[in-house]
Amino acid sequence: MTDTAILLLVVEGVPFLALVYYLIHKKQMFMLERGIEKKEDRYVRSERRIINGLFLTLAGLSMILAPQLASIAGIEAQLSFDLLLVSMILLCAGLAMLIGGELLKYRTAPLEGPDGPAELK
């Protein structure tokens, strides 16, 4: 029965992954059209980390919710301990990447003072 839930997850996950890559591609094409040069700085790394963290978090949540969605569709599936463990690992890894990406973005933001921007220590 767990195989059905995993197959359902793959069927749901592949279109979502395609959507994520499509949006990244659209962003890159927009930047090329505008002539914006892509730099590999902390802000870009932070943004990439946030996107990856969001994907991992949503993948973990969908693995937990896949048996409930399968039961709505009339497929009998149960959340096994193995599936729960893997989904919790994905969920925690995604949340850690989201937090790390936000911290990295916060550290790269310039601090404004009365004398102008200050450097980070």
CSV table of C-alpha atoms in Angstrom, one decimal:
chain,number,residue,atom,x,y,z
A,1,MET,CA,0.0,0.0,0.0
A,2,THR,CA,2.9,2.3,0.6
A,3,ASP,CA,4.0,1.9,-3.0
A,4,THR,CA,0.8,3.5,-4.1
A,5,ALA,CA,1.4,6.5,-1.9
A,6,ILE,CA,4.9,6.9,-3.3
A,7,LEU,CA,3.7,6.6,-6.9
A,8,LEU,CA,1.1,9.2,-6.1
A,9,LEU,CA,3.8,11.4,-4.7
A,10,VAL,CA,5.9,11.1,-7.9
A,11,VAL,CA,2.9,11.9,-10.0
A,12,GLU,CA,2.2,15.0,-8.0
A,13,GLY,CA,5.9,15.9,-7.5
A,14,VAL,CA,7.1,15.9,-11.1
A,15,PRO,CA,4.7,18.6,-12.3
A,16,PHE,CA,5.5,20.7,-9.3
A,17,LEU,CA,9.2,20.3,-10.0
A,18,ALA,CA,8.6,21.3,-13.6
A,19,LEU,CA,6.8,24.4,-12.4
A,20,VAL,CA,9.7,25.4,-10.2
A,21,TYR,CA,12.2,25.0,-13.0
A,22,TYR,CA,9.9,26.8,-15.4
A,23,LEU,CA,9.7,29.8,-13.0
A,24,ILE,CA,13.5,29.8,-12.6
A,25,HIS,CA,13.9,29.7,-16.3
A,26,LYS,CA,11.4,32.6,-16.8
A,27,LYS,CA,13.3,34.7,-14.2
A,28,GLN,CA,16.6,34.0,-16.0
A,29,MET,CA,15.1,35.0,-19.4
A,30,PHE,CA,13.6,38.2,-17.9
A,31,MET,CA,17.1,39.1,-16.5
A,32,LEU,CA,18.7,38.5,-19.9
A,33,GLU,CA,16.1,40.6,-21.6
A,34,ARG,CA,16.7,43.5,-19.2
A,35,GLY,CA,20.5,43.1,-19.5
A,36,ILE,CA,20.9,42.4,-15.8
A,37,GLU,CA,24.1,40.6,-15.2
A,38,LYS,CA,23.9,37.6,-13.0
A,39,LYS,CA,26.4,37.8,-10.2
A,40,GLU,CA,27.2,35.0,-7.8
A,41,ASP,CA,27.1,36.9,-4.5
A,42,ARG,CA,25.5,36.2,-1.2
A,43,TYR,CA,22.1,37.5,-2.3
A,44,VAL,CA,22.0,35.1,-5.2
A,45,ARG,CA,23.1,32.2,-3.0
A,46,SER,CA,20.5,33.2,-0.5
A,47,GLU,CA,17.7,33.2,-3.1
A,48,ARG,CA,18.8,29.9,-4.4
A,49,ARG,CA,18.9,28.4,-0.9
A,50,ILE,CA,15.4,29.7,-0.2
A,51,ILE,CA,14.0,28.2,-3.5
A,52,ASN,CA,15.6,24.8,-2.7
A,53,GLY,CA,14.4,25.0,0.9
A,54,LEU,CA,10.9,25.7,-0.2
A,55,PHE,CA,11.0,22.8,-2.6
A,56,LEU,CA,12.2,20.4,0.1
A,57,THR,CA,9.7,21.7,2.6
A,58,LEU,CA,6.8,21.2,0.2
A,59,ALA,CA,8.1,17.8,-0.8
A,60,GLY,CA,8.2,16.7,2.8
A,61,LEU,CA,4.7,18.0,3.4
A,62,SER,CA,3.3,16.3,0.3
A,63,MET,CA,4.9,13.0,1.4
A,64,ILE,CA,3.0,13.3,4.7
A,65,LEU,CA,-0.2,14.3,3.0
A,66,ALA,CA,0.0,11.8,0.1
A,67,PRO,CA,-1.9,9.0,1.9
A,68,GLN,CA,-4.7,11.4,2.9
A,69,LEU,CA,-5.0,12.7,-0.7
A,70,ALA,CA,-5.0,9.1,-1.9
A,71,SER,CA,-7.9,8.2,0.4
A,72,ILE,CA,-9.8,11.2,-1.0
A,73,ALA,CA,-9.2,9.7,-4.5
A,74,GLY,CA,-10.5,6.3,-3.2
A,75,ILE,CA,-7.0,4.7,-3.0
A,76,GLU,CA,-6.3,2.9,0.2
A,77,ALA,CA,-2.9,3.9,1.5
A,78,GLN,CA,-1.4,4.4,4.9
A,79,LEU,CA,1.5,6.5,6.2
A,80,SER,CA,4.2,4.0,7.1
A,81,PHE,CA,7.0,4.7,9.5
A,82,ASP,CA,9.6,4.7,6.7
A,83,LEU,CA,7.6,7.3,4.7
A,84,LEU,CA,7.1,9.4,7.8
A,85,LEU,CA,10.8,9.3,8.7
A,86,VAL,CA,11.9,10.3,5.1
A,87,SER,CA,9.3,13.1,4.9
A,88,MET,CA,10.3,14.5,8.3
A,89,ILE,CA,13.9,14.5,7.2
A,90,LEU,CA,12.9,16.4,4.0
A,91,LEU,CA,10.7,18.8,6.0
A,92,CYS,CA,13.4,19.6,8.5
A,93,ALA,CA,16.1,20.0,5.8
A,94,GLY,CA,13.8,22.3,3.9
A,95,LEU,CA,13.0,24.4,7.0
A,96,ALA,CA,16.7,24.6,7.8
A,97,MET,CA,17.5,25.8,4.3
A,98,LEU,CA,14.7,28.4,4.5
A,99,ILE,CA,16.0,29.7,7.8
A,100,GLY,CA,19.6,29.7,6.5
A,101,GLY,CA,18.6,31.5,3.3
A,102,GLU,CA,16.8,34.2,5.3
A,103,LEU,CA,19.7,34.6,7.7
A,104,LEU,CA,22.1,34.9,4.7
A,105,LYS,CA,19.9,37.5,3.1
A,106,TYR,CA,19.7,39.4,6.3
A,107,ARG,CA,23.4,39.4,6.7
A,108,THR,CA,23.9,40.8,3.2
A,109,ALA,CA,21.4,43.7,3.6
A,110,PRO,CA,23.3,47.0,4.0
A,111,LEU,CA,22.8,48.7,7.3
A,112,GLU,CA,21.8,52.3,6.9
A,113,GLY,CA,22.9,54.9,9.5
A,114,PRO,CA,22.9,58.7,9.7
A,115,ASP,CA,26.4,58.7,8.0
A,116,GLY,CA,25.3,56.3,5.2
A,117,PRO,CA,25.7,52.6,4.8
A,118,ALA,CA,27.7,50.8,7.4
A,119,GLU,CA,29.9,47.7,6.8
A,120,LEU,CA,29.1,44.4,8.3
A,121,LYS,CA,31.5,43.1,10.9
